Amino acid sequence: MTDLMANYAVYFGHILSNSFYPVLQRAIGVGSAFEGWSPREQDVVYRLLIPMTPPRGHTFHLELDPAGQRHFRVRVQLECTCTREQQEDNMLCFLHHSEEELRSKQDPSLLDTLCTGAYLDVHKTARWFCQLVRAIWPALPQSHNWRLVLLPSRRSCQFKVTKGAESFRIELLFGVRQGDSDVFVSSQPRGAGTPSTTWPESYAVAEMKFFEYIARQAPADSLHLKYLQFFTRIQLGLGFSTYTIKTIVMHLLNTRAVSQWRRRHFLRRLMDINGSLRLSLLEKRLNHFIVGNQRLPEEIHLPPDVQLAEPPNLFQCLMTDARARSQAIGEY
């Protein structure tokens, strides 16, 4: 996976170096496959978040959804390039050259390719990126032995690479970093019907860094990932999402000494996970692990408004829906 994405990165940089498409940064592995666990190995999806920065002559501005959710829109604005060294590359200023001259001598701006109105469009970005992945594939060394199959997706680029009985499923998400933090706005959807110009806030990179931190602190024989894998595996088919169990385990890893996750602690830690789930159900509350958490390791960087926010309740639906609460308790 690392070799494949490294090869893609070389071609991305070469093809897009003088374009007005987003500048693609090094991909960051996120999710269970890169955190070191997965409920079922046969269903592993390798998710990578590709940070994007604006091309020359453009800027990105994140606008919070006025509805109050942690959703954003990415406003794309043109900036004056008249005095920049870019003029040596014969770049015309999108603001101060005529439309006729721009049309005849220069590629369209990002506003004219991947935006809807003034906002970066997730669907257009995903479609463009899938075309890029398909076009570059024949030039990669992997193409000699592996077969690429693009999969349908509107908000990401999903594909499989297969060789005989071997098969790997990959999902490429796109994001814009909030300042210099580990929080992004990303293309990953939050429920059906997410508008194409909506970029939900993503904490996947911060969560990945938390697991890396725990791995550095834990003894060599720590089984904390096995606990998480085991408990999510036995929950498959029930109403408790994998992310619910992952959140509970992250809270416990943040409050229990890492030395207490060895094999001899197996039963006690499983009882802790089970007890935390039960208590959360009874209290109808499970706090988000990243948002509003004042006890994160120092190397995880959050925007001030995320760090100081009231933690969202992942069990909010149990507060208002008696049927959902009854079903959850029954499944428990």
Short mmCIF file of C-alpha atoms in Angstrom, two decimals:
data_model
loop_
_atom_site.label_atom_id
_atom_site.label_comp_id
_atom_site.label_asym_id
_atom_site.label_seq_id
_atom_site.Cartn_x
_atom_site.Cartn_y
_atom_site.Cartn_z
CA MET A 1 0.00 0.00 0.00
CA THR A 2 2.85 2.37 0.89
CA ASP A 3 4.67 1.66 -2.37
CA LEU A 4 1.50 2.10 -4.43
CA MET A 5 0.65 5.48 -2.91
CA ALA A 6 4.27 6.63 -3.13
CA ASN A 7 4.27 5.85 -6.86
CA TYR A 8 0.96 7.63 -7.32
CA ALA A 9 2.30 10.66 -5.42
CA VAL A 10 5.20 11.02 -7.85
CA TYR A 11 2.84 11.17 -10.83
CA PHE A 12 0.37 13.43 -9.04
CA GLY A 13 3.15 15.92 -8.43
CA HIS A 14 4.40 15.71 -12.01
CA ILE A 15 1.03 16.00 -13.73
CA LEU A 16 -0.43 18.70 -11.48
CA SER A 17 2.71 20.80 -10.94
CA ASN A 18 1.65 23.66 -13.22
CA SER A 19 -2.11 23.16 -13.14
CA PHE A 20 -4.89 25.03 -11.37
CA TYR A 21 -6.25 21.89 -9.72
CA PRO A 22 -5.78 21.29 -5.97
CA VAL A 23 -2.23 20.50 -4.88
CA LEU A 24 -2.23 16.96 -3.43
CA GLN A 25 -0.10 16.33 -0.35
CA ARG A 26 1.21 13.04 1.00
CA ALA A 27 -1.60 10.59 1.82
CA ILE A 28 -2.27 9.77 5.48
CA GLY A 29 -3.50 6.30 6.38
CA VAL A 30 -6.56 6.44 8.64
CA GLY A 31 -9.14 4.06 10.05
CA SER A 32 -8.89 0.57 11.51
CA ALA A 33 -6.60 -0.90 8.84
CA PHE A 34 -3.89 1.65 9.62
CA GLU A 35 -4.62 1.80 13.35
CA GLY A 36 -3.77 -1.91 13.53
CA TRP A 37 -7.11 -3.63 14.03
CA SER A 38 -10.21 -4.60 12.09
CA PRO A 39 -13.36 -6.53 13.02
CA ARG A 40 -12.98 -8.90 10.04
CA GLU A 41 -9.79 -9.19 8.02
CA GLN A 42 -11.69 -10.15 4.88
CA ASP A 43 -13.57 -6.83 4.92
CA VAL A 44 -10.57 -4.53 5.43
CA VAL A 45 -10.73 -1.23 3.57
CA TYR A 46 -7.50 0.74 3.40
CA ARG A 47 -8.58 4.38 3.80
CA LEU A 48 -6.24 7.21 3.06
CA LEU A 49 -6.87 10.91 3.52
CA ILE A 50 -5.17 13.11 0.93
CA PRO A 51 -4.70 16.68 2.17
CA MET A 52 -5.30 19.33 -0.49
CA THR A 53 -3.90 22.85 -0.64
CA PRO A 54 -4.99 25.56 -3.09
CA PRO A 55 -3.20 25.92 -6.42
CA ARG A 56 -1.36 29.13 -7.30
CA GLY A 57 -3.66 32.09 -7.71
CA HIS A 58 -6.28 30.59 -5.35
CA THR A 59 -7.01 30.48 -1.63
CA PHE A 60 -9.23 28.21 0.49
CA HIS A 61 -11.48 29.60 3.23
CA LEU A 62 -13.42 27.28 5.54
CA GLU A 63 -16.93 28.41 6.39
CA LEU A 64 -18.79 26.71 9.24
CA ASP A 65 -22.28 25.44 8.50
CA PRO A 66 -24.70 27.95 10.06
CA ALA A 67 -26.94 25.05 11.17
CA GLY A 68 -24.49 24.46 14.02
CA GLN A 69 -23.17 21.04 12.94
CA ARG A 70 -19.45 20.53 12.52
CA HIS A 71 -19.84 20.74 8.75
CA PHE A 72 -18.02 23.19 6.52
CA ARG A 73 -17.94 24.59 3.02
CA VAL A 74 -14.64 25.34 1.29
CA ARG A 75 -14.89 28.75 -0.35
CA VAL A 76 -12.44 29.16 -3.24
CA GLN A 77 -11.25 32.70 -3.91
CA LEU A 78 -8.91 34.07 -6.55
CA GLU A 79 -5.95 36.16 -5.48
CA CYS A 80 -3.84 38.66 -7.39
CA THR A 81 -0.64 37.23 -8.83
CA CYS A 82 0.51 40.30 -10.75
CA THR A 83 3.60 40.88 -8.60
CA ARG A 84 4.56 37.27 -7.99
CA GLU A 85 7.49 35.40 -9.37
CA GLN A 86 4.89 33.21 -11.06
CA GLN A 87 4.84 35.82 -13.80
CA GLU A 88 8.15 34.33 -14.94
CA ASP A 89 6.11 31.22 -15.82
CA ASN A 90 3.87 33.42 -17.96
CA MET A 91 0.98 32.95 -15.56
CA LEU A 92 -1.79 35.44 -16.13
CA CYS A 93 -3.59 36.97 -13.17
CA PHE A 94 -7.14 35.65 -12.96
CA LEU A 95 -8.26 38.93 -11.42
CA HIS A 96 -6.58 41.48 -13.69
CA HIS A 97 -6.39 39.96 -17.16
CA SER A 98 -9.32 39.92 -19.53
CA GLU A 99 -11.51 36.84 -19.83
CA GLU A 100 -10.68 36.60 -23.51
CA GLU A 101 -6.94 36.57 -22.83
CA LEU A 102 -7.36 34.05 -20.01
CA ARG A 103 -9.44 31.71 -22.20
CA SER A 104 -6.93 31.79 -25.06
CA LYS A 105 -3.69 31.52 -23.09
CA GLN A 106 -4.39 29.76 -19.79
CA ASP A 107 -6.23 26.77 -18.33
CA PRO A 108 -9.45 27.51 -16.42
CA SER A 109 -9.31 28.39 -12.75
CA LEU A 110 -10.35 25.95 -10.04
CA LEU A 111 -13.62 27.90 -9.76
CA ASP A 112 -14.46 26.81 -13.30
CA THR A 113 -13.55 23.12 -12.92
CA LEU A 114 -14.24 21.59 -9.50
CA CYS A 115 -16.51 24.17 -7.86
CA THR A 116 -20.22 24.77 -7.65
CA GLY A 117 -20.59 28.50 -7.38
CA ALA A 118 -17.75 29.66 -5.16
CA TYR A 119 -17.46 26.38 -3.23
CA LEU A 120 -15.32 23.29 -3.79
CA ASP A 121 -17.60 20.45 -4.86
CA VAL A 122 -16.98 17.00 -3.35
CA HIS A 123 -18.65 15.10 -6.21
CA LYS A 124 -16.68 16.92 -8.90
CA THR A 125 -13.44 16.47 -6.95
CA ALA A 126 -14.05 12.74 -6.53
CA ARG A 127 -14.88 12.30 -10.22
CA TRP A 128 -11.75 14.23 -11.25
CA PHE A 129 -9.59 12.20 -8.90
CA CYS A 130 -10.95 8.86 -10.13
CA GLN A 131 -10.12 9.92 -13.69
CA LEU A 132 -6.61 10.81 -12.52
CA VAL A 133 -6.14 7.44 -10.79
CA ARG A 134 -7.32 5.56 -13.89
CA ALA A 135 -5.11 7.58 -16.26
CA ILE A 136 -1.95 7.16 -14.17
CA TRP A 137 -2.39 3.43 -13.41
CA PRO A 138 -0.80 2.05 -16.64
CA ALA A 139 2.42 3.95 -15.85
CA LEU A 140 2.83 2.40 -12.38
CA PRO A 141 4.99 -0.70 -11.77
CA GLN A 142 2.05 -2.35 -9.98
CA SER A 143 0.01 -2.35 -13.20
CA HIS A 144 2.20 -5.13 -14.66
CA ASN A 145 0.99 -7.68 -12.07
CA TRP A 146 -2.14 -6.19 -10.57
CA ARG A 147 -5.52 -5.29 -12.03
CA LEU A 148 -7.26 -2.02 -11.15
CA VAL A 149 -11.05 -1.94 -10.74
CA LEU A 150 -12.70 1.38 -9.92
CA LEU A 151 -15.74 1.14 -7.64
CA PRO A 152 -18.76 3.48 -7.61
CA SER A 153 -18.55 6.32 -5.12
CA ARG A 154 -19.69 9.94 -5.19
CA ARG A 155 -17.63 11.36 -2.30
CA SER A 156 -14.35 9.46 -2.57
CA CYS A 157 -12.26 7.43 -4.96
CA GLN A 158 -12.72 3.72 -4.26
CA PHE A 159 -10.99 0.94 -6.12
CA LYS A 160 -9.71 -2.62 -5.83
CA VAL A 161 -6.37 -3.98 -6.94
CA THR A 162 -6.36 -7.72 -7.57
CA LYS A 163 -3.79 -10.36 -8.45
CA GLY A 164 -5.09 -13.89 -8.61
CA ALA A 165 -6.79 -14.62 -5.29
CA GLU A 166 -5.28 -11.55 -3.62
CA SER A 167 -7.39 -8.43 -3.43
CA PHE A 168 -7.06 -5.10 -1.64
CA ARG A 169 -9.80 -2.50 -1.38
CA ILE A 170 -8.71 1.13 -1.14
CA GLU A 171 -10.67 4.31 -0.47
CA LEU A 172 -9.08 7.71 -1.08
CA LEU A 173 -10.70 10.60 0.77
CA PHE A 174 -9.83 14.26 0.30
CA GLY A 175 -9.50 16.92 2.95
CA VAL A 176 -8.43 20.43 3.80
CA ARG A 177 -6.47 20.86 7.02
CA GLN A 178 -7.71 23.32 9.61
CA GLY A 179 -4.67 25.51 10.18
CA ASP A 180 -1.74 23.39 11.38
CA SER A 181 -3.93 21.02 13.41
CA ASP A 182 -4.72 17.33 13.04
CA VAL A 183 -8.36 18.11 12.22
CA PHE A 184 -9.54 18.26 8.62
CA VAL A 185 -12.70 18.94 6.72
CA SER A 186 -13.09 15.87 4.54
CA SER A 187 -15.12 14.34 1.75
CA GLN A 188 -16.33 11.49 3.98
CA PRO A 189 -20.15 11.64 4.14
CA ARG A 190 -22.19 12.04 7.32
CA GLY A 191 -25.39 10.24 6.42
CA ALA A 192 -27.37 10.07 3.21
CA GLY A 193 -28.06 13.24 1.32
CA THR A 194 -24.94 15.15 2.38
CA PRO A 195 -24.77 18.12 -0.06
CA SER A 196 -21.95 18.08 -2.60
CA THR A 197 -20.48 21.33 -1.23
CA THR A 198 -20.51 20.09 2.39
CA TRP A 199 -17.22 18.93 3.93
CA PRO A 200 -17.81 17.38 7.40
CA GLU A 201 -15.18 17.82 10.06
CA SER A 202 -12.95 14.74 10.32
CA TYR A 203 -10.99 13.58 13.36
CA ALA A 204 -9.58 10.45 11.69
CA VAL A 205 -6.00 11.75 11.64
CA ALA A 206 -6.16 12.77 15.32
CA GLU A 207 -7.49 9.29 16.20
CA MET A 208 -4.73 7.66 14.17
CA LYS A 209 -2.12 9.72 16.04
CA PHE A 210 -3.69 8.64 19.35
CA PHE A 211 -3.21 4.96 18.46
CA GLU A 212 0.36 5.69 17.41
CA TYR A 213 0.95 7.38 20.77
CA ILE A 214 -0.47 4.39 22.66
CA ALA A 215 1.70 2.01 20.60
CA ARG A 216 4.83 3.94 21.65
CA GLN A 217 3.83 3.87 25.31
CA ALA A 218 2.56 0.28 25.52
CA PRO A 219 4.73 -2.72 26.42
CA ALA A 220 5.70 -5.06 23.60
CA ASP A 221 3.16 -7.69 24.71
CA SER A 222 0.21 -5.28 24.96
CA LEU A 223 -2.99 -6.66 23.46
CA HIS A 224 -5.06 -3.45 23.43
CA LEU A 225 -5.68 -3.75 19.69
CA LYS A 226 -6.76 -7.37 20.10
CA TYR A 227 -9.27 -6.33 22.75
CA LEU A 228 -10.73 -3.75 20.36
CA GLN A 229 -10.77 -6.22 17.48
CA PHE A 230 -12.38 -8.94 19.58
CA PHE A 231 -15.12 -6.76 21.05
CA THR A 232 -16.06 -5.15 17.72
CA ARG A 233 -16.10 -8.60 16.11
CA ILE A 234 -18.66 -9.97 18.55
CA GLN A 235 -20.83 -6.86 18.04
CA LEU A 236 -21.16 -7.36 14.29
CA GLY A 237 -24.81 -7.61 13.30
CA LEU A 238 -26.03 -5.74 16.37
CA GLY A 239 -27.04 -2.10 16.61
CA PHE A 240 -23.78 -0.91 18.20
CA SER A 241 -21.53 0.57 15.56
CA THR A 242 -17.84 -0.22 15.33
CA TYR A 243 -17.17 3.46 16.01
CA THR A 244 -19.13 3.24 19.28
CA ILE A 245 -16.93 0.41 20.55
CA LYS A 246 -13.79 2.14 19.26
CA THR A 247 -14.79 5.32 21.15
CA ILE A 248 -15.27 3.39 24.40
CA VAL A 249 -11.89 1.68 24.05
CA MET A 250 -10.13 4.98 23.25
CA HIS A 251 -11.59 6.52 26.42
CA LEU A 252 -10.37 3.51 28.43
CA LEU A 253 -6.90 3.62 26.84
CA ASN A 254 -6.73 7.27 27.84
CA THR A 255 -7.58 6.53 31.49
CA ARG A 256 -6.11 3.07 32.15
CA ALA A 257 -2.36 2.55 32.38
CA VAL A 258 -1.05 1.02 29.14
CA SER A 259 0.72 -1.63 31.22
CA GLN A 260 -2.70 -3.06 32.14
CA TRP A 261 -3.61 -4.29 28.66
CA ARG A 262 -1.53 -7.48 28.66
CA ARG A 263 -2.83 -11.00 28.18
CA ARG A 264 -3.25 -11.59 31.92
CA HIS A 265 -5.61 -8.59 32.08
CA PHE A 266 -7.83 -9.95 29.30
CA LEU A 267 -10.98 -10.65 31.32
CA ARG A 268 -10.76 -7.45 33.39
CA ARG A 269 -10.35 -5.23 30.32
CA LEU A 270 -13.23 -6.94 28.52
CA MET A 271 -15.34 -6.33 31.62
CA ASP A 272 -14.26 -2.68 31.54
CA ILE A 273 -15.36 -2.33 27.91
CA ASN A 274 -18.63 -4.11 28.62
CA GLY A 275 -19.24 -2.04 31.75
CA SER A 276 -18.54 1.23 29.93
CA LEU A 277 -21.01 0.32 27.22
CA ARG A 278 -23.65 -0.56 29.83
CA LEU A 279 -23.10 2.68 31.78
CA SER A 280 -23.26 4.76 28.60
CA LEU A 281 -26.57 3.13 27.69
CA LEU A 282 -28.04 3.74 31.15
CA GLU A 283 -26.88 7.37 31.16
CA LYS A 284 -27.82 7.72 27.47
CA ARG A 285 -24.50 9.44 26.91
CA LEU A 286 -21.22 8.60 25.17
CA ASN A 287 -18.93 11.57 24.71
CA HIS A 288 -17.00 11.99 21.47
CA PHE A 289 -13.37 11.10 22.10
CA ILE A 290 -11.65 13.97 20.27
CA VAL A 291 -13.98 16.98 20.47
CA GLY A 292 -13.73 18.73 23.83
CA ASN A 293 -11.25 16.21 25.25
CA GLN A 294 -8.81 18.05 27.54
CA ARG A 295 -6.74 14.93 28.23
CA LEU A 296 -5.34 14.14 24.80
CA PRO A 297 -1.58 13.65 24.34
CA GLU A 298 0.27 16.88 23.58
CA GLU A 299 1.32 15.75 20.11
CA ILE A 300 -2.31 15.72 18.96
CA HIS A 301 -3.08 19.26 17.83
CA LEU A 302 -6.66 20.52 17.79
CA PRO A 303 -8.09 23.88 16.74
CA PRO A 304 -9.04 25.87 19.87
CA ASP A 305 -12.76 25.73 19.08
CA VAL A 306 -12.62 21.91 18.78
CA GLN A 307 -10.60 21.52 21.96
CA LEU A 308 -12.93 23.75 24.00
CA ALA A 309 -16.22 22.59 22.48
CA GLU A 310 -18.86 20.64 24.36
CA PRO A 311 -18.27 16.97 23.44
CA PRO A 312 -21.01 15.67 21.13
CA ASN A 313 -23.09 12.86 22.59
CA LEU A 314 -22.86 9.81 20.33
CA PHE A 315 -25.93 8.41 22.12
CA GLN A 316 -28.03 11.55 21.63
CA CYS A 317 -30.71 9.54 19.82
CA LEU A 318 -31.32 7.53 23.03
CA MET A 319 -32.29 10.76 24.82
CA THR A 320 -35.20 11.44 22.49
CA ASP A 321 -36.19 8.08 21.00
CA ALA A 322 -37.65 5.62 23.51
CA ARG A 323 -37.84 2.87 20.89
CA ALA A 324 -34.16 3.25 20.00
CA ARG A 325 -33.26 3.20 23.70
CA SER A 326 -35.30 0.04 24.32
CA GLN A 327 -33.77 -1.67 21.30
CA ALA A 328 -30.22 -0.74 22.33
CA ILE A 329 -30.72 -2.08 25.87
CA GLY A 330 -32.26 -5.26 24.47
CA GLU A 331 -29.32 -5.82 22.15
CA TYR A 332 -26.92 -5.18 25.02
#
